[in-house]
Amino acid sequence: MDVLVGYATAHGSTRTIAERMAAVLSRAGLTAEARSMEEVEDAGAYRAFVLGSAVHGQSWLPPAREFVRDNLDVLGPRPVWIFSVGMPAALRGPWRRLAPKELPAVEDGLPPDLRYRGHRLFSGVVGRGQLPRSGRVFFRLVGGRFGDFRDWEAVDDWAAGIAGELRPGP
């Protein structure tokens, strides 16, 4: 296998984004698979990585952080890209302007030895059932909107850029 599009998901948005990226990489002639990082038995079997996680509390989910920490020796010499899935597009007003500050916060929670070529923040699906009652009330009070905010064109473009970097030249 050439490329692992590894993911950690809470409600499925990150998984579907990872699957979409793997499909774009495959159409570009690479061998790619989307797989939960918890299910990866041999990271050394891949020559490149696109790793992503849902973001809760400005941090990747524990399985994603653990995968990176446990495989730093494998990731170090190979090309790595990372992505995070949150809710910036679901926010409005001043809260939306804070979204770009989430990337540095997420990166601070990752091992400092992790080297990656790029990091993107995508929006996922924000459903009422994903938040407790108090969370739903707060979310609505700050102008949050429920819905599917995945930007498939942005996902496709980013994955195509990665494919361009990984494909051997003519």
PDB file of N, CA and C in Angstrom, residues 37-91:
ATOM      1  N   MET A  37      -7.183   4.910  12.266  1.00  0.00           N
ATOM      2  CA  MET A  37      -5.833   4.737  12.802  1.00  0.00           C
ATOM      3  C   MET A  37      -5.784   3.653  13.873  1.00  0.00           C
ATOM      4  N   GLU A  38      -6.912   3.408  14.529  1.00  0.00           N
ATOM      5  CA  GLU A  38      -6.964   2.347  15.541  1.00  0.00           C
ATOM      6  C   GLU A  38      -6.809   0.958  14.925  1.00  0.00           C
ATOM      7  N   GLU A  39      -7.093   0.828  13.624  1.00  0.00           N
ATOM      8  CA  GLU A  39      -7.045  -0.472  12.949  1.00  0.00           C
ATOM      9  C   GLU A  39      -5.742  -0.724  12.198  1.00  0.00           C
ATOM     10  N   VAL A  40      -4.851   0.256  12.159  1.00  0.00           N
ATOM     11  CA  VAL A  40      -3.597   0.105  11.418  1.00  0.00           C
ATOM     12  C   VAL A  40      -2.642  -0.751  12.246  1.00  0.00           C
ATOM     13  N   GLU A  41      -2.254  -1.891  11.679  1.00  0.00           N
ATOM     14  CA  GLU A  41      -1.357  -2.796  12.394  1.00  0.00           C
ATOM     15  C   GLU A  41       0.109  -2.537  12.070  1.00  0.00           C
ATOM     16  N   ASP A  42       0.420  -2.118  10.838  1.00  0.00           N
ATOM     17  CA  ASP A  42       1.801  -1.922  10.426  1.00  0.00           C
ATOM     18  C   ASP A  42       1.936  -0.623   9.645  1.00  0.00           C
ATOM     19  N   ALA A  43       2.246   0.453  10.343  1.00  0.00           N
ATOM     20  CA  ALA A  43       2.405   1.746   9.679  1.00  0.00           C
ATOM     21  C   ALA A  43       3.557   1.703   8.677  1.00  0.00           C
ATOM     22  N   GLY A  44       4.518   0.843   8.904  1.00  0.00           N
ATOM     23  CA  GLY A  44       5.658   0.730   8.013  1.00  0.00           C
ATOM     24  C   GLY A  44       5.309   0.221   6.621  1.00  0.00           C
ATOM     25  N   ALA A  45       4.091  -0.270   6.447  1.00  0.00           N
ATOM     26  CA  ALA A  45       3.666  -0.777   5.147  1.00  0.00           C
ATOM     27  C   ALA A  45       3.316   0.352   4.170  1.00  0.00           C
ATOM     28  N   TYR A  46       3.298   1.595   4.634  1.00  0.00           N
ATOM     29  CA  TYR A  46       2.911   2.734   3.797  1.00  0.00           C
ATOM     30  C   TYR A  46       4.123   3.603   3.506  1.00  0.00           C
ATOM     31  N   ARG A  47       4.101   4.229   2.329  1.00  0.00           N
ATOM     32  CA  ARG A  47       5.206   5.127   1.985  1.00  0.00           C
ATOM     33  C   ARG A  47       4.863   6.595   2.211  1.00  0.00           C
ATOM     34  N   ALA A  48       3.574   6.895   2.441  1.00  0.00           N
ATOM     35  CA  ALA A  48       3.147   8.274   2.697  1.00  0.00           C
ATOM     36  C   ALA A  48       1.885   8.235   3.556  1.00  0.00           C
ATOM     37  N   PHE A  49       1.626   9.355   4.230  1.00  0.00           N
ATOM     38  CA  PHE A  49       0.511   9.415   5.165  1.00  0.00           C
ATOM     39  C   PHE A  49      -0.251  10.726   5.022  1.00  0.00           C
ATOM     40  N   VAL A  50      -1.580  10.614   5.059  1.00  0.00           N
ATOM     41  CA  VAL A  50      -2.471  11.752   5.207  1.00  0.00           C
ATOM     42  C   VAL A  50      -3.304  11.383   6.436  1.00  0.00           C
ATOM     43  N   LEU A  51      -3.071  12.082   7.531  1.00  0.00           N
ATOM     44  CA  LEU A  51      -3.670  11.712   8.809  1.00  0.00           C
ATOM     45  C   LEU A  51      -4.597  12.807   9.293  1.00  0.00           C
ATOM     46  N   GLY A  52      -5.797  12.408   9.730  1.00  0.00           N
ATOM     47  CA  GLY A  52      -6.747  13.402  10.183  1.00  0.00           C
ATOM     48  C   GLY A  52      -7.573  12.941  11.349  1.00  0.00           C
ATOM     49  N   SER A  53      -8.100  13.924  12.056  1.00  0.00           N
ATOM     50  CA  SER A  53      -8.917  13.634  13.226  1.00  0.00           C
ATOM     51  C   SER A  53      -9.995  14.682  13.386  1.00  0.00           C
ATOM     52  N   ALA A  54     -11.081  14.248  13.990  1.00  0.00           N
ATOM     53  CA  ALA A  54     -12.065  15.203  14.478  1.00  0.00           C
ATOM     54  C   ALA A  54     -11.389  16.003  15.578  1.00  0.00           C
ATOM     55  N   VAL A  55     -11.814  17.238  15.738  1.00  0.00           N
ATOM     56  CA  VAL A  55     -11.248  18.106  16.771  1.00  0.00           C
ATOM     57  C   VAL A  55     -12.309  18.321  17.845  1.00  0.00           C
ATOM     58  N   HIS A  56     -11.932  17.987  19.057  1.00  0.00           N
ATOM     59  CA  HIS A  56     -12.775  18.255  20.227  1.00  0.00           C
ATOM     60  C   HIS A  56     -11.926  19.011  21.230  1.00  0.00           C
ATOM     61  N   GLY A  57     -12.393  20.168  21.651  1.00  0.00           N
ATOM     62  CA  GLY A  57     -11.633  20.959  22.608  1.00  0.00           C
ATOM     63  C   GLY A  57     -10.289  21.397  22.055  1.00  0.00           C
ATOM     64  N   GLN A  58     -10.244  21.731  20.778  1.00  0.00           N
ATOM     65  CA  GLN A  58      -9.038  22.172  20.068  1.00  0.00           C
ATOM     66  C   GLN A  58      -7.927  21.126  20.107  1.00  0.00           C
ATOM     67  N   SER A  59      -8.317  19.866  20.101  1.00  0.00           N
ATOM     68  CA  SER A  59      -7.340  18.779  20.135  1.00  0.00           C
ATOM     69  C   SER A  59      -7.840  17.611  19.299  1.00  0.00           C
ATOM     70  N   TRP A  60      -6.892  16.889  18.694  1.00  0.00           N
ATOM     71  CA  TRP A  60      -7.243  15.649  18.012  1.00  0.00           C
ATOM     72  C   TRP A  60      -7.763  14.643  19.018  1.00  0.00           C
ATOM     73  N   LEU A  61      -8.519  13.690  18.548  1.00  0.00           N
ATOM     74  CA  LEU A  61      -9.020  12.620  19.405  1.00  0.00           C
ATOM     75  C   LEU A  61      -7.856  11.745  19.880  1.00  0.00           C
ATOM     76  N   PRO A  62      -7.974  11.138  21.058  1.00  0.00           N
ATOM     77  CA  PRO A  62      -6.873  10.315  21.598  1.00  0.00           C
ATOM     78  C   PRO A  62      -6.333   9.246  20.641  1.00  0.00           C
ATOM     79  N   PRO A  63      -7.161   8.485  19.895  1.00  0.00           N
ATOM     80  CA  PRO A  63      -6.574   7.474  19.004  1.00  0.00           C
ATOM     81  C   PRO A  63      -5.640   8.071  17.947  1.00  0.00           C
ATOM     82  N   ALA A  64      -5.935   9.268  17.464  1.00  0.00           N
ATOM     83  CA  ALA A  64      -5.074   9.902  16.458  1.00  0.00           C
ATOM     84  C   ALA A  64      -3.771  10.363  17.099  1.00  0.00           C
ATOM     85  N   ARG A  65      -3.864  10.983  18.257  1.00  0.00           N
ATOM     86  CA  ARG A  65      -2.646  11.431  18.941  1.00  0.00           C
ATOM     87  C   ARG A  65      -1.759  10.241  19.302  1.00  0.00           C
ATOM     88  N   GLU A  66      -2.380   9.145  19.725  1.00  0.00           N
ATOM     89  CA  GLU A  66      -1.617   7.941  20.080  1.00  0.00           C
ATOM     90  C   GLU A  66      -0.940   7.331  18.856  1.00  0.00           C
ATOM     91  N   PHE A  67      -1.651   7.275  17.727  1.00  0.00           N
ATOM     92  CA  PHE A  67      -1.062   6.717  16.505  1.00  0.00           C
ATOM     93  C   PHE A  67       0.188   7.509  16.113  1.00  0.00           C
ATOM     94  N   VAL A  68       0.076   8.828  16.126  1.00  0.00           N
ATOM     95  CA  VAL A  68       1.211   9.663  15.752  1.00  0.00           C
ATOM     96  C   VAL A  68       2.367   9.436  16.727  1.00  0.00           C
ATOM     97  N   ARG A  69       2.071   9.478  18.009  1.00  0.00           N
ATOM     98  CA  ARG A  69       3.126   9.292  19.018  1.00  0.00           C
ATOM     99  C   ARG A  69       3.801   7.931  18.883  1.00  0.00           C
ATOM    100  N   ASP A  70       3.004   6.885  18.676  1.00  0.00           N
ATOM    101  CA  ASP A  70       3.546   5.530  18.608  1.00  0.00           C
ATOM    102  C   ASP A  70       4.295   5.237  17.308  1.00  0.00           C
ATOM    103  N   ASN A  71       4.097   6.060  16.282  1.00  0.00           N
ATOM    104  CA  ASN A  71       4.701   5.785  14.972  1.00  0.00           C
ATOM    105  C   ASN A  71       5.616   6.896  14.477  1.00  0.00           C
ATOM    106  N   LEU A  72       6.109   7.725  15.381  1.00  0.00           N
ATOM    107  CA  LEU A  72       6.986   8.823  14.968  1.00  0.00           C
ATOM    108  C   LEU A  72       8.200   8.331  14.192  1.00  0.00           C
ATOM    109  N   ASP A  73       8.729   7.186  14.560  1.00  0.00           N
ATOM    110  CA  ASP A  73       9.910   6.661  13.866  1.00  0.00           C
ATOM    111  C   ASP A  73       9.597   6.312  12.415  1.00  0.00           C
ATOM    112  N   VAL A  74       8.378   5.861  12.146  1.00  0.00           N
ATOM    113  CA  VAL A  74       7.967   5.536  10.780  1.00  0.00           C
ATOM    114  C   VAL A  74       7.602   6.810  10.019  1.00  0.00           C
ATOM    115  N   LEU A  75       6.899   7.710  10.670  1.00  0.00           N
ATOM    116  CA  LEU A  75       6.431   8.930  10.015  1.00  0.00           C
ATOM    117  C   LEU A  75       7.577   9.875   9.672  1.00  0.00           C
ATOM    118  N   GLY A  76       8.592   9.927  10.515  1.00  0.00           N
ATOM    119  CA  GLY A  76       9.679  10.892  10.374  1.00  0.00           C
ATOM    120  C   GLY A  76      10.275  11.003   8.984  1.00  0.00           C
ATOM    121  N   PRO A  77      10.723   9.908   8.368  1.00  0.00           N
ATOM    122  CA  PRO A  77      11.378  10.029   7.064  1.00  0.00           C
ATOM    123  C   PRO A  77      10.414  10.006   5.867  1.00  0.00           C
ATOM    124  N   ARG A  78       9.131   9.893   6.111  1.00  0.00           N
ATOM    125  CA  ARG A  78       8.166   9.769   5.007  1.00  0.00           C
ATOM    126  C   ARG A  78       7.306  11.020   4.896  1.00  0.00           C
ATOM    127  N   PRO A  79       6.735  11.255   3.714  1.00  0.00           N
ATOM    128  CA  PRO A  79       5.868  12.428   3.557  1.00  0.00           C
ATOM    129  C   PRO A  79       4.577  12.271   4.369  1.00  0.00           C
ATOM    130  N   VAL A  80       4.240  13.317   5.097  1.00  0.00           N
ATOM    131  CA  VAL A  80       3.052  13.315   5.961  1.00  0.00           C
ATOM    132  C   VAL A  80       2.301  14.627   5.764  1.00  0.00           C
ATOM    133  N   TRP A  81       0.997  14.526   5.632  1.00  0.00           N
ATOM    134  CA  TRP A  81       0.097  15.679   5.666  1.00  0.00           C
ATOM    135  C   TRP A  81      -0.910  15.402   6.769  1.00  0.00           C
ATOM    136  N   ILE A  82      -1.407  16.452   7.400  1.00  0.00           N
ATOM    137  CA  ILE A  82      -2.415  16.258   8.440  1.00  0.00           C
ATOM    138  C   ILE A  82      -3.626  17.148   8.156  1.00  0.00           C
ATOM    139  N   PHE A  83      -4.776  16.668   8.612  1.00  0.00           N
ATOM    140  CA  PHE A  83      -5.997  17.467   8.490  1.00  0.00           C
ATOM    141  C   PHE A  83      -6.831  17.304   9.746  1.00  0.00           C
ATOM    142  N   SER A  84      -7.604  18.329  10.012  1.00  0.00           N
ATOM    143  CA  SER A  84      -8.468  18.345  11.181  1.00  0.00           C
ATOM    144  C   SER A  84      -9.879  18.649  10.712  1.00  0.00           C
ATOM    145  N   VAL A  85     -10.843  18.095  11.408  1.00  0.00           N
ATOM    146  CA  VAL A  85     -12.242  18.324  11.054  1.00  0.00           C
ATOM    147  C   VAL A  85     -12.958  18.903  12.265  1.00  0.00           C
ATOM    148  N   GLY A  86     -13.450  20.116  12.081  1.00  0.00           N
ATOM    149  CA  GLY A  86     -14.139  20.822  13.154  1.00  0.00           C
ATOM    150  C   GLY A  86     -15.420  21.443  12.654  1.00  0.00           C
ATOM    151  N   MET A  87     -15.734  22.611  13.197  1.00  0.00           N
ATOM    152  CA  MET A  87     -16.995  23.245  12.828  1.00  0.00           C
ATOM    153  C   MET A  87     -16.866  24.720  12.461  1.00  0.00           C
ATOM    154  N   PRO A  88     -15.764  25.156  11.846  1.00  0.00           N
ATOM    155  CA  PRO A  88     -15.662  26.592  11.561  1.00  0.00           C
ATOM    156  C   PRO A  88     -16.782  27.129  10.675  1.00  0.00           C
ATOM    157  N   ALA A  89     -17.234  26.370   9.692  1.00  0.00           N
ATOM    158  CA  ALA A  89     -18.281  26.869   8.794  1.00  0.00           C
ATOM    159  C   ALA A  89     -19.647  26.916   9.479  1.00  0.00           C
ATOM    160  N   ALA A  90     -19.787  26.243  10.619  1.00  0.00           N
ATOM    161  CA  ALA A  90     -21.058  26.264  11.341  1.00  0.00           C
ATOM    162  C   ALA A  90     -21.185  27.491  12.234  1.00  0.00           C
ATOM    163  N   LEU A  91     -20.085  28.217  12.396  1.00  0.00           N
ATOM    164  CA  LEU A  91     -20.071  29.374  13.287  1.00  0.00           C
ATOM    165  C   LEU A  91     -20.295  30.661  12.509  1.00  0.00           C
TER     166      LEU A  91
END
